[in-house]
mmCIF file of C-alpha atoms in Angstrom:
data_model
loop_
_atom_site.group_PDB
_atom_site.id
_atom_site.type_symbol
_atom_site.label_atom_id
_atom_site.label_comp_id
_atom_site.label_asym_id
_atom_site.label_seq_id
_atom_site.Cartn_x
_atom_site.Cartn_y
_atom_site.Cartn_z
ATOM 1 C CA UNK C 1 -5.857 77.455 -17.104
ATOM 2 C CA UNK C 2 -7.171 74.427 -18.982
ATOM 3 C CA UNK C 3 -10.767 74.212 -20.245
ATOM 4 C CA UNK C 4 -12.877 71.099 -20.634
ATOM 5 C CA UNK C 5 -16.264 70.393 -22.146
ATOM 6 C CA UNK C 6 -19.078 70.073 -19.613
ATOM 7 C CA UNK C 7 -20.410 66.611 -20.335
ATOM 8 C CA UNK C 8 -22.025 66.374 -23.751
ATOM 9 C CA UNK C 9 -22.845 70.073 -23.885
ATOM 10 C CA UNK C 10 -21.015 72.526 -26.092
ATOM 11 C CA UNK C 11 -19.957 74.561 -23.056
ATOM 12 C CA UNK C 12 -16.308 74.677 -22.019
ATOM 13 C CA UNK C 13 -15.429 75.445 -18.414
ATOM 14 C CA UNK C 14 -12.165 76.018 -16.567
ATOM 15 C CA UNK C 15 -10.715 73.060 -14.684
ATOM 16 C CA UNK C 16 -11.126 75.121 -11.538
ATOM 17 C CA UNK C 17 -14.621 76.241 -10.574
ATOM 18 C CA UNK C 18 -14.870 79.070 -8.043
ATOM 19 C CA UNK C 19 -17.106 77.840 -5.248
ATOM 20 C CA UNK C 20 -18.862 80.606 -3.317
ATOM 21 C CA UNK C 21 -19.920 78.689 -0.207
ATOM 22 C CA UNK C 22 -17.546 80.742 1.955
ATOM 23 C CA UNK C 23 -18.959 84.073 0.757
ATOM 24 C CA UNK C 24 -21.145 85.536 3.490
ATOM 25 C CA UNK C 25 -21.731 84.965 7.175
ATOM 26 C CA UNK C 26 -20.592 81.335 7.258
ATOM 27 C CA UNK C 27 -17.189 82.249 5.835
ATOM 28 C CA UNK C 28 -16.062 85.727 4.847
ATOM 29 C CA UNK C 29 -18.494 88.452 5.903
ATOM 30 C CA UNK C 30 -16.420 91.127 4.126
ATOM 31 C CA UNK C 31 -18.522 91.341 0.977
ATOM 32 C CA UNK C 32 -16.089 93.680 -0.758
ATOM 33 C CA UNK C 33 -13.244 91.209 -0.328
ATOM 34 C CA UNK C 34 -15.463 88.412 -1.619
ATOM 35 C CA UNK C 35 -16.105 90.459 -4.750
ATOM 36 C CA UNK C 36 -12.374 91.014 -5.167
ATOM 37 C CA UNK C 37 -11.858 87.260 -4.915
ATOM 38 C CA UNK C 38 -14.333 86.749 -7.759
ATOM 39 C CA UNK C 39 -12.618 89.384 -9.891
ATOM 40 C CA UNK C 40 -9.173 87.887 -9.282
ATOM 41 C CA UNK C 41 -10.388 84.404 -10.195
ATOM 42 C CA UNK C 42 -11.852 85.706 -13.443
ATOM 43 C CA UNK C 43 -8.591 87.485 -14.253
ATOM 44 C CA UNK C 44 -6.757 84.193 -13.752
ATOM 45 C CA UNK C 45 -8.941 82.457 -16.331
ATOM 46 C CA UNK C 46 -11.658 80.916 -14.178
ATOM 47 C CA UNK C 47 -14.932 81.137 -16.112
ATOM 48 C CA UNK C 48 -17.055 78.861 -13.912
ATOM 49 C CA UNK C 49 -18.710 79.968 -10.626
ATOM 50 C CA UNK C 50 -20.819 77.747 -8.367
ATOM 51 C CA UNK C 51 -23.031 78.854 -5.503
ATOM 52 C CA UNK C 52 -26.344 77.810 -3.887
ATOM 53 C CA UNK C 53 -29.405 79.441 -2.417
ATOM 54 C CA UNK C 54 -28.678 77.967 1.029
ATOM 55 C CA UNK C 55 -25.183 79.481 1.354
ATOM 56 C CA UNK C 56 -25.439 82.156 4.056
ATOM 57 C CA UNK C 57 -29.182 82.245 3.503
ATOM 58 C CA UNK C 58 -28.891 83.678 -0.003
ATOM 59 C CA UNK C 59 -26.090 86.174 0.713
ATOM 60 C CA UNK C 60 -23.612 84.178 -1.356
ATOM 61 C CA UNK C 61 -25.806 84.475 -4.431
ATOM 62 C CA UNK C 62 -26.174 88.216 -3.816
ATOM 63 C CA UNK C 63 -22.401 88.665 -3.532
ATOM 64 C CA UNK C 64 -21.787 86.686 -6.717
ATOM 65 C CA UNK C 65 -24.468 88.698 -8.509
ATOM 66 C CA UNK C 66 -22.820 91.972 -7.530
ATOM 67 C CA UNK C 67 -19.361 90.716 -8.453
ATOM 68 C CA UNK C 68 -20.256 89.570 -11.968
ATOM 69 C CA UNK C 69 -22.321 92.626 -12.877
ATOM 70 C CA UNK C 70 -21.175 93.773 -16.298
ATOM 71 C CA UNK C 71 -19.357 90.469 -16.936
ATOM 72 C CA UNK C 72 -22.290 88.062 -16.896
ATOM 73 C CA UNK C 73 -21.854 86.852 -20.466
ATOM 74 C CA UNK C 74 -18.263 85.773 -19.784
ATOM 75 C CA UNK C 75 -19.239 83.409 -16.963
ATOM 76 C CA UNK C 76 -20.795 79.970 -16.708
ATOM 77 C CA UNK C 77 -22.967 80.575 -13.649
ATOM 78 C CA UNK C 78 -24.195 77.672 -11.532
ATOM 79 C CA UNK C 79 -26.390 77.576 -8.465
ATOM 80 C CA UNK C 80 -28.387 74.971 -6.572
ATOM 81 C CA UNK C 81 -31.749 74.405 -4.883
ATOM 82 C CA UNK C 82 -33.200 71.846 -2.441
ATOM 83 C CA UNK C 83 -32.221 72.819 1.120
ATOM 84 C CA UNK C 84 -34.656 74.604 3.488
ATOM 85 C CA UNK C 85 -34.954 78.328 2.840
ATOM 86 C CA UNK C 86 -37.494 79.122 5.548
ATOM 87 C CA UNK C 87 -39.676 77.664 8.286
ATOM 88 C CA UNK C 88 -42.466 76.703 5.889
ATOM 89 C CA UNK C 89 -42.265 72.965 5.272
ATOM 90 C CA UNK C 90 -42.810 73.541 1.548
ATOM 91 C CA UNK C 91 -39.841 75.898 1.156
ATOM 92 C CA UNK C 92 -37.454 73.061 0.321
ATOM 93 C CA UNK C 93 -37.048 69.874 -1.666
ATOM 94 C CA UNK C 94 -37.709 68.794 -5.221
ATOM 95 C CA UNK C 95 -41.405 69.561 -5.658
ATOM 96 C CA UNK C 96 -42.666 71.576 -8.605
ATOM 97 C CA UNK C 97 -44.196 74.030 -6.152
ATOM 98 C CA UNK C 98 -40.843 74.833 -4.571
ATOM 99 C CA UNK C 99 -38.714 74.742 -7.727
ATOM 100 C CA UNK C 100 -40.738 77.421 -9.533
ATOM 101 C CA UNK C 101 -40.326 79.719 -6.529
ATOM 102 C CA UNK C 102 -36.707 78.835 -5.740
ATOM 103 C CA UNK C 103 -35.487 79.672 -9.236
ATOM 104 C CA UNK C 104 -37.142 83.101 -9.167
ATOM 105 C CA UNK C 105 -35.508 83.846 -5.803
ATOM 106 C CA UNK C 106 -32.084 82.814 -7.126
ATOM 107 C CA UNK C 107 -32.481 84.839 -10.323
ATOM 108 C CA UNK C 108 -33.339 87.909 -8.267
ATOM 109 C CA UNK C 109 -30.399 87.486 -5.880
ATOM 110 C CA UNK C 110 -27.975 86.816 -8.721
ATOM 111 C CA UNK C 111 -29.258 89.782 -10.699
ATOM 112 C CA UNK C 112 -29.601 87.816 -13.928
ATOM 113 C CA UNK C 113 -32.338 86.635 -16.249
ATOM 114 C CA UNK C 114 -30.979 83.103 -16.614
ATOM 115 C CA UNK C 115 -28.885 80.505 -14.793
ATOM 116 C CA UNK C 116 -26.452 78.503 -16.907
ATOM 117 C CA UNK C 117 -26.443 75.417 -14.685
ATOM 118 C CA UNK C 118 -29.247 74.789 -12.181
ATOM 119 C CA UNK C 119 -28.479 71.872 -9.874
ATOM 120 C CA UNK C 120 -30.493 69.828 -7.420
ATOM 121 C CA UNK C 121 -28.389 70.100 -4.251
ATOM 122 C CA UNK C 122 -29.496 66.704 -2.913
ATOM 123 C CA UNK C 123 -31.851 64.013 -4.150
ATOM 124 C CA UNK C 124 -35.333 64.111 -2.626
ATOM 125 C CA UNK C 125 -36.384 60.699 -1.362
ATOM 126 C CA UNK C 126 -39.967 61.899 -0.900
ATOM 127 C CA UNK C 127 -40.724 63.389 -4.332
ATOM 128 C CA UNK C 128 -41.246 61.556 -7.604
ATOM 129 C CA UNK C 129 -38.138 62.199 -9.674
ATOM 130 C CA UNK C 130 -40.295 62.711 -12.750
ATOM 131 C CA UNK C 131 -42.088 65.591 -11.015
ATOM 132 C CA UNK C 132 -38.741 67.269 -10.359
ATOM 133 C CA UNK C 133 -37.488 66.730 -13.906
ATOM 134 C CA UNK C 134 -40.771 67.959 -15.363
ATOM 135 C CA UNK C 135 -40.549 71.220 -13.414
ATOM 136 C CA UNK C 136 -36.899 71.706 -14.348
ATOM 137 C CA UNK C 137 -37.650 70.977 -18.007
ATOM 138 C CA UNK C 138 -40.216 73.782 -17.959
ATOM 139 C CA UNK C 139 -37.559 76.197 -16.659
ATOM 140 C CA UNK C 140 -35.305 75.306 -19.589
ATOM 141 C CA UNK C 141 -38.130 75.806 -22.076
ATOM 142 C CA UNK C 142 -38.858 79.182 -20.476
ATOM 143 C CA UNK C 143 -35.202 80.241 -20.887
ATOM 144 C CA UNK C 144 -34.684 80.768 -17.146
ATOM 145 C CA UNK C 145 -32.231 77.847 -16.996
ATOM 146 C CA UNK C 146 -29.935 76.517 -19.722
ATOM 147 C CA UNK C 147 -28.661 73.226 -18.279
ATOM 148 C CA UNK C 148 -29.576 70.939 -15.381
ATOM 149 C CA UNK C 149 -27.346 69.139 -12.902
ATOM 150 C CA UNK C 150 -27.438 67.001 -9.776
ATOM 151 C CA UNK C 151 -25.322 67.044 -6.629
ATOM 152 C CA UNK C 152 -24.406 64.209 -4.242
ATOM 153 C CA UNK C 153 -26.684 61.751 -6.052
ATOM 154 C CA UNK C 154 -25.999 58.038 -5.472
ATOM 155 C CA UNK C 155 -25.168 56.089 -8.612
ATOM 156 C CA UNK C 156 -28.600 54.456 -8.835
ATOM 157 C CA UNK C 157 -30.293 57.867 -8.738
ATOM 158 C CA UNK C 158 -27.947 59.174 -11.417
ATOM 159 C CA UNK C 159 -28.984 56.320 -13.686
ATOM 160 C CA UNK C 160 -32.681 56.581 -12.782
ATOM 161 C CA UNK C 161 -32.662 60.304 -13.549
ATOM 162 C CA UNK C 162 -31.243 59.588 -17.016
ATOM 163 C CA UNK C 163 -33.887 56.926 -17.634
ATOM 164 C CA UNK C 164 -36.687 59.144 -16.338
ATOM 165 C CA UNK C 165 -35.626 61.982 -18.633
ATOM 166 C CA UNK C 166 -35.598 59.551 -21.545
ATOM 167 C CA UNK C 167 -39.077 58.211 -20.665
ATOM 168 C CA UNK C 168 -40.554 61.680 -20.231
ATOM 169 C CA UNK C 169 -38.580 63.231 -23.099
ATOM 170 C CA UNK C 170 -37.408 65.994 -20.766
ATOM 171 C CA UNK C 171 -34.093 67.764 -20.362
ATOM 172 C CA UNK C 172 -31.625 65.571 -18.485
ATOM 173 C CA UNK C 173 -28.947 66.227 -15.920
ATOM 174 C CA UNK C 174 -25.747 67.068 -17.805
ATOM 175 C CA UNK C 175 -23.433 66.892 -14.798
ATOM 176 C CA UNK C 176 -23.060 65.590 -11.265
ATOM 177 C CA UNK C 177 -21.432 67.408 -8.331
ATOM 178 C CA UNK C 178 -20.134 64.772 -5.864
ATOM 179 C CA UNK C 179 -17.746 64.874 -2.951
ATOM 180 C CA UNK C 180 -14.361 63.675 -4.198
ATOM 181 C CA UNK C 181 -10.855 63.872 -2.782
ATOM 182 C CA UNK C 182 -7.953 61.637 -1.811
ATOM 183 C CA UNK C 183 -9.881 61.047 1.428
ATOM 184 C CA UNK C 184 -13.249 60.430 -0.271
ATOM 185 C CA UNK C 185 -12.752 57.915 -3.096
ATOM 186 C CA UNK C 186 -15.820 55.661 -2.757
ATOM 187 C CA UNK C 187 -17.439 57.328 -5.772
ATOM 188 C CA UNK C 188 -14.731 55.828 -7.994
ATOM 189 C CA UNK C 189 -16.610 52.531 -7.664
ATOM 190 C CA UNK C 190 -19.972 53.594 -9.048
ATOM 191 C CA UNK C 191 -20.738 57.333 -9.300
ATOM 192 C CA UNK C 192 -17.853 58.283 -11.577
ATOM 193 C CA UNK C 193 -18.320 55.293 -13.923
ATOM 194 C CA UNK C 194 -22.074 55.997 -14.117
ATOM 195 C CA UNK C 195 -21.424 59.637 -14.961
ATOM 196 C CA UNK C 196 -18.969 58.654 -17.700
ATOM 197 C CA UNK C 197 -21.349 56.095 -19.212
ATOM 198 C CA UNK C 198 -24.069 58.717 -19.479
ATOM 199 C CA UNK C 199 -21.785 61.437 -20.812
ATOM 200 C CA UNK C 200 -22.118 63.638 -17.731
ATOM 201 C CA UNK C 201 -19.623 66.199 -16.541
ATOM 202 C CA UNK C 202 -18.339 65.899 -12.971
ATOM 203 C CA UNK C 203 -17.541 68.911 -10.780
ATOM 204 C CA UNK C 204 -16.349 67.604 -7.397
ATOM 205 C CA UNK C 205 -16.790 69.527 -4.162
ATOM 206 C CA UNK C 206 -14.421 69.414 -1.188
ATOM 207 C CA UNK C 207 -11.308 68.294 -3.105
ATOM 208 C CA UNK C 208 -9.285 69.323 -0.032
ATOM 209 C CA UNK C 209 -11.374 67.183 2.339
ATOM 210 C CA UNK C 210 -12.609 70.057 4.457
ATOM 211 C CA UNK C 211 -9.100 71.462 4.893
ATOM 212 C CA UNK C 212 -7.403 68.222 5.887
ATOM 213 C CA UNK C 213 -5.487 68.113 2.604
ATOM 214 C CA UNK C 214 -4.070 71.597 3.084
ATOM 215 C CA UNK C 215 -1.985 70.282 5.978
ATOM 216 C CA UNK C 216 -3.467 72.736 8.474
ATOM 217 C CA UNK C 217 -4.423 69.944 10.875
ATOM 218 C CA UNK C 218 -1.311 68.378 12.374
ATOM 219 C CA UNK C 219 -0.671 65.788 15.051
ATOM 220 C CA UNK C 220 0.001 67.389 18.427
ATOM 221 C CA UNK C 221 -1.138 70.847 17.314
ATOM 222 C CA UNK C 222 -4.295 72.813 18.053
ATOM 223 C CA UNK C 223 -6.709 73.344 15.184
ATOM 224 C CA UNK C 224 -6.125 76.803 13.665
ATOM 225 C CA UNK C 225 -8.396 79.561 14.938
ATOM 226 C CA UNK C 226 -11.385 80.016 12.664
ATOM 227 C CA UNK C 227 -11.159 76.516 11.181
ATOM 228 C CA UNK C 228 -14.162 74.208 11.171
ATOM 229 C CA UNK C 229 -12.547 72.005 13.836
ATOM 230 C CA UNK C 230 -11.475 74.838 16.122
ATOM 231 C CA UNK C 231 -14.682 75.200 18.124
ATOM 232 C CA UNK C 232 -15.185 72.724 20.941
ATOM 233 C CA UNK C 233 -11.967 70.840 20.148
ATOM 234 C CA UNK C 234 -13.774 68.759 17.515
ATOM 235 C CA UNK C 235 -10.394 67.757 16.125
ATOM 236 C CA UNK C 236 -9.514 65.849 19.285
ATOM 237 C CA UNK C 237 -12.963 64.290 19.689
ATOM 238 C CA UNK C 238 -13.278 62.965 16.133
ATOM 239 C CA UNK C 239 -12.470 59.201 16.248
ATOM 240 C CA UNK C 240 -11.144 59.299 12.688
ATOM 241 C CA UNK C 241 -8.469 61.877 13.592
ATOM 242 C CA UNK C 242 -5.524 59.462 14.176
ATOM 243 C CA UNK C 243 -6.037 57.750 10.810
ATOM 244 C CA UNK C 244 -6.235 61.112 9.082
ATOM 245 C CA UNK C 245 -3.063 62.351 10.752
ATOM 246 C CA UNK C 246 -1.260 59.239 9.511
ATOM 247 C CA UNK C 247 -2.536 59.765 5.983
ATOM 248 C CA UNK C 248 -1.631 63.461 5.928
ATOM 249 C CA UNK C 249 1.927 62.680 7.018
ATOM 250 C CA UNK C 250 2.361 60.039 4.304
ATOM 251 C CA UNK C 251 0.766 62.249 1.640
ATOM 252 C CA UNK C 252 2.989 65.156 2.632
ATOM 253 C CA UNK C 253 6.027 62.968 1.963
ATOM 254 C CA UNK C 254 4.621 62.091 -1.479
ATOM 255 C CA UNK C 255 3.963 65.759 -2.218
ATOM 256 C CA UNK C 256 7.484 66.728 -1.137
ATOM 257 C CA UNK C 257 8.921 64.059 -3.408
ATOM 258 C CA UNK C 258 6.933 65.446 -6.331
ATOM 259 C CA UNK C 259 7.996 69.020 -5.574
ATOM 260 C CA UNK C 260 4.456 70.047 -4.658
ATOM 261 C CA UNK C 261 2.569 71.339 -1.657
ATOM 262 C CA UNK C 262 -0.022 68.998 -0.142
ATOM 263 C CA UNK C 263 -2.790 71.309 -1.382
ATOM 264 C CA UNK C 264 -1.544 71.162 -4.957
ATOM 265 C CA UNK C 265 -1.128 67.378 -4.773
ATOM 266 C CA UNK C 266 -4.747 67.058 -3.615
ATOM 267 C CA UNK C 267 -6.145 69.291 -6.354
ATOM 268 C CA UNK C 268 -4.024 67.610 -9.014
ATOM 269 C CA UNK C 269 -5.297 64.222 -7.890
ATOM 270 C CA UNK C 270 -8.931 65.204 -8.404
ATOM 271 C CA UNK C 271 -8.534 66.815 -11.829
ATOM 272 C CA UNK C 272 -6.389 63.885 -13.030
ATOM 273 C CA UNK C 273 -9.370 61.511 -13.023
ATOM 274 C CA UNK C 274 -10.728 61.232 -16.581
ATOM 275 C CA UNK C 275 -14.336 61.629 -15.398
ATOM 276 C CA UNK C 276 -13.683 64.989 -13.743
ATOM 277 C CA UNK C 277 -14.436 68.196 -15.599
ATOM 278 C CA UNK C 278 -13.678 70.890 -13.030
ATOM 279 C CA UNK C 279 -12.776 70.884 -9.318
ATOM 280 C CA UNK C 280 -14.577 73.318 -7.038
ATOM 281 C CA UNK C 281 -12.217 75.536 -5.065
ATOM 282 C CA UNK C 282 -13.750 77.409 -2.136
ATOM 283 C CA UNK C 283 -11.384 80.120 -0.896
ATOM 284 C CA UNK C 284 -12.307 82.283 2.074
ATOM 285 C CA UNK C 285 -9.486 84.774 1.590
ATOM 286 C CA UNK C 286 -7.456 86.215 -1.256
ATOM 287 C CA UNK C 287 -4.361 84.444 0.064
ATOM 288 C CA UNK C 288 -6.122 81.089 -0.158
ATOM 289 C CA UNK C 289 -7.304 81.872 -3.671
ATOM 290 C CA UNK C 290 -3.802 82.656 -4.911
ATOM 291 C CA UNK C 291 -2.514 79.337 -3.568
ATOM 292 C CA UNK C 292 -5.381 77.418 -5.176
ATOM 293 C CA UNK C 293 -4.964 79.148 -8.531
ATOM 294 C CA UNK C 294 -1.310 78.119 -8.578
ATOM 295 C CA UNK C 295 -2.457 74.487 -8.737
ATOM 296 C CA UNK C 296 -4.439 74.959 -11.952
ATOM 297 C CA UNK C 297 -1.790 73.395 -14.191
ATOM 298 C CA UNK C 298 -0.595 70.635 -11.853
ATOM 299 C CA UNK C 299 -0.359 67.188 -13.477
ATOM 300 C CA UNK C 300 0.506 64.029 -11.562
ATOM 301 C CA UNK C 301 2.408 61.166 -13.149
ATOM 302 C CA UNK C 302 1.576 57.488 -12.694
ATOM 303 C CA UNK C 303 4.201 57.034 -9.975
ATOM 304 C CA UNK C 304 2.684 59.744 -7.798
ATOM 305 C CA UNK C 305 -0.839 58.428 -8.339
ATOM 306 C CA UNK C 306 0.288 54.901 -7.455
ATOM 307 C CA UNK C 307 1.849 56.224 -4.246
ATOM 308 C CA UNK C 308 -1.422 57.951 -3.325
ATOM 309 C CA UNK C 309 -3.245 54.650 -3.927
ATOM 310 C CA UNK C 310 -1.039 53.056 -1.276
ATOM 311 C CA UNK C 311 -2.281 55.585 1.301
ATOM 312 C CA UNK C 312 -5.989 55.540 0.417
ATOM 313 C CA UNK C 313 -6.871 52.628 -1.896
ATOM 314 C CA UNK C 314 -9.047 53.311 -4.965
ATOM 315 C CA UNK C 315 -12.778 53.174 -4.302
ATOM 316 C CA UNK C 316 -12.460 53.636 -0.543
ATOM 317 C CA UNK C 317 -13.022 56.445 1.945
ATOM 318 C CA UNK C 318 -11.085 57.503 4.986
ATOM 319 C CA UNK C 319 -13.097 56.921 8.189
ATOM 320 C CA UNK C 320 -15.631 59.624 8.973
ATOM 321 C CA UNK C 321 -16.449 60.656 5.386
ATOM 322 C CA UNK C 322 -20.121 61.552 4.850
ATOM 323 C CA UNK C 323 -21.421 61.540 1.270
ATOM 324 C CA UNK C 324 -24.700 63.192 2.339
ATOM 325 C CA UNK C 325 -26.858 60.376 0.966
ATOM 326 C CA UNK C 326 -29.123 60.218 4.036
ATOM 327 C CA UNK C 327 -30.621 56.975 2.738
ATOM 328 C CA UNK C 328 -33.896 56.337 4.619
ATOM 329 C CA UNK C 329 -33.796 52.711 3.452
ATOM 330 C CA UNK C 330 -31.240 52.084 6.189
ATOM 331 C CA UNK C 331 -33.535 53.204 8.985
ATOM 332 C CA UNK C 332 -34.764 50.280 11.124
ATOM 333 C CA UNK C 333 -38.419 50.863 10.211
ATOM 334 C CA UNK C 334 -37.614 50.425 6.514
ATOM 335 C CA UNK C 335 -35.525 47.272 6.754
ATOM 336 C CA UNK C 336 -37.545 45.159 9.216
ATOM 337 C CA UNK C 337 -40.832 43.483 8.506
#
């Protein structure tokens, strides 16, 4: 397992980050197996774990907290806030009021007195960014949080957050967590360069494009039982499916030529980018974890990367990719006089 520095901090993290989104009711409801997955990842050299308060309504954080008990000091622990955690309209977002409550809830579920990396899960279009940064800065000064990060921020928000922190003399975001994969390359145009210019680490989510880059979705075959496309035949109804099938077939040929599985090709692609610090892997089972861990040392040469560029050109996305920006500026009411 390789280790890289997280942005400009002095912290070194493994090039694979164990994502805990699948721990709990939305993925694996066997909490004991989830704990075993955490233990196995740590044994393999993973020292970076990422979760969020919203995952299975807080259950993911509880599972991670149980799993790391007695090993807390060996782990760089990351979680996130922003998404709704109740019916109350104020139990969400980037307001100071919510942040000071959300962090206490996460600390309790994780069973720890501090969070190494506290990330804003999405940018809040309705809250002054300086209010958010001011509240987060207080958490750092109180010792409840060590470092701050953002997730799925557009490039202009990444830059504005750096400027706002400089103006207010507050702690700044040290890393960004974007969607990035062979299928989702639009961030190569602006997000990744912005992160590099500001010395930020990058920890991409969904490097396997929601399972597409594992090869489990094939032309002429039913989606596997339990997969995210299995219910309601979403695979057949998605208009981007034919293009994705074509890409998977071409990428599989590239992987075969390189002596790799498609999964390992996809993970190697993400960690090969010089802006990337650590790729988030999100196994649901021990079998999946073992396969993902085997990709930790994969390196792709220029010929393989050039071949991938022929399938999905740099700076572009496959059809149907959603970067979760939710930009209200594009709504008709905000672009017509």
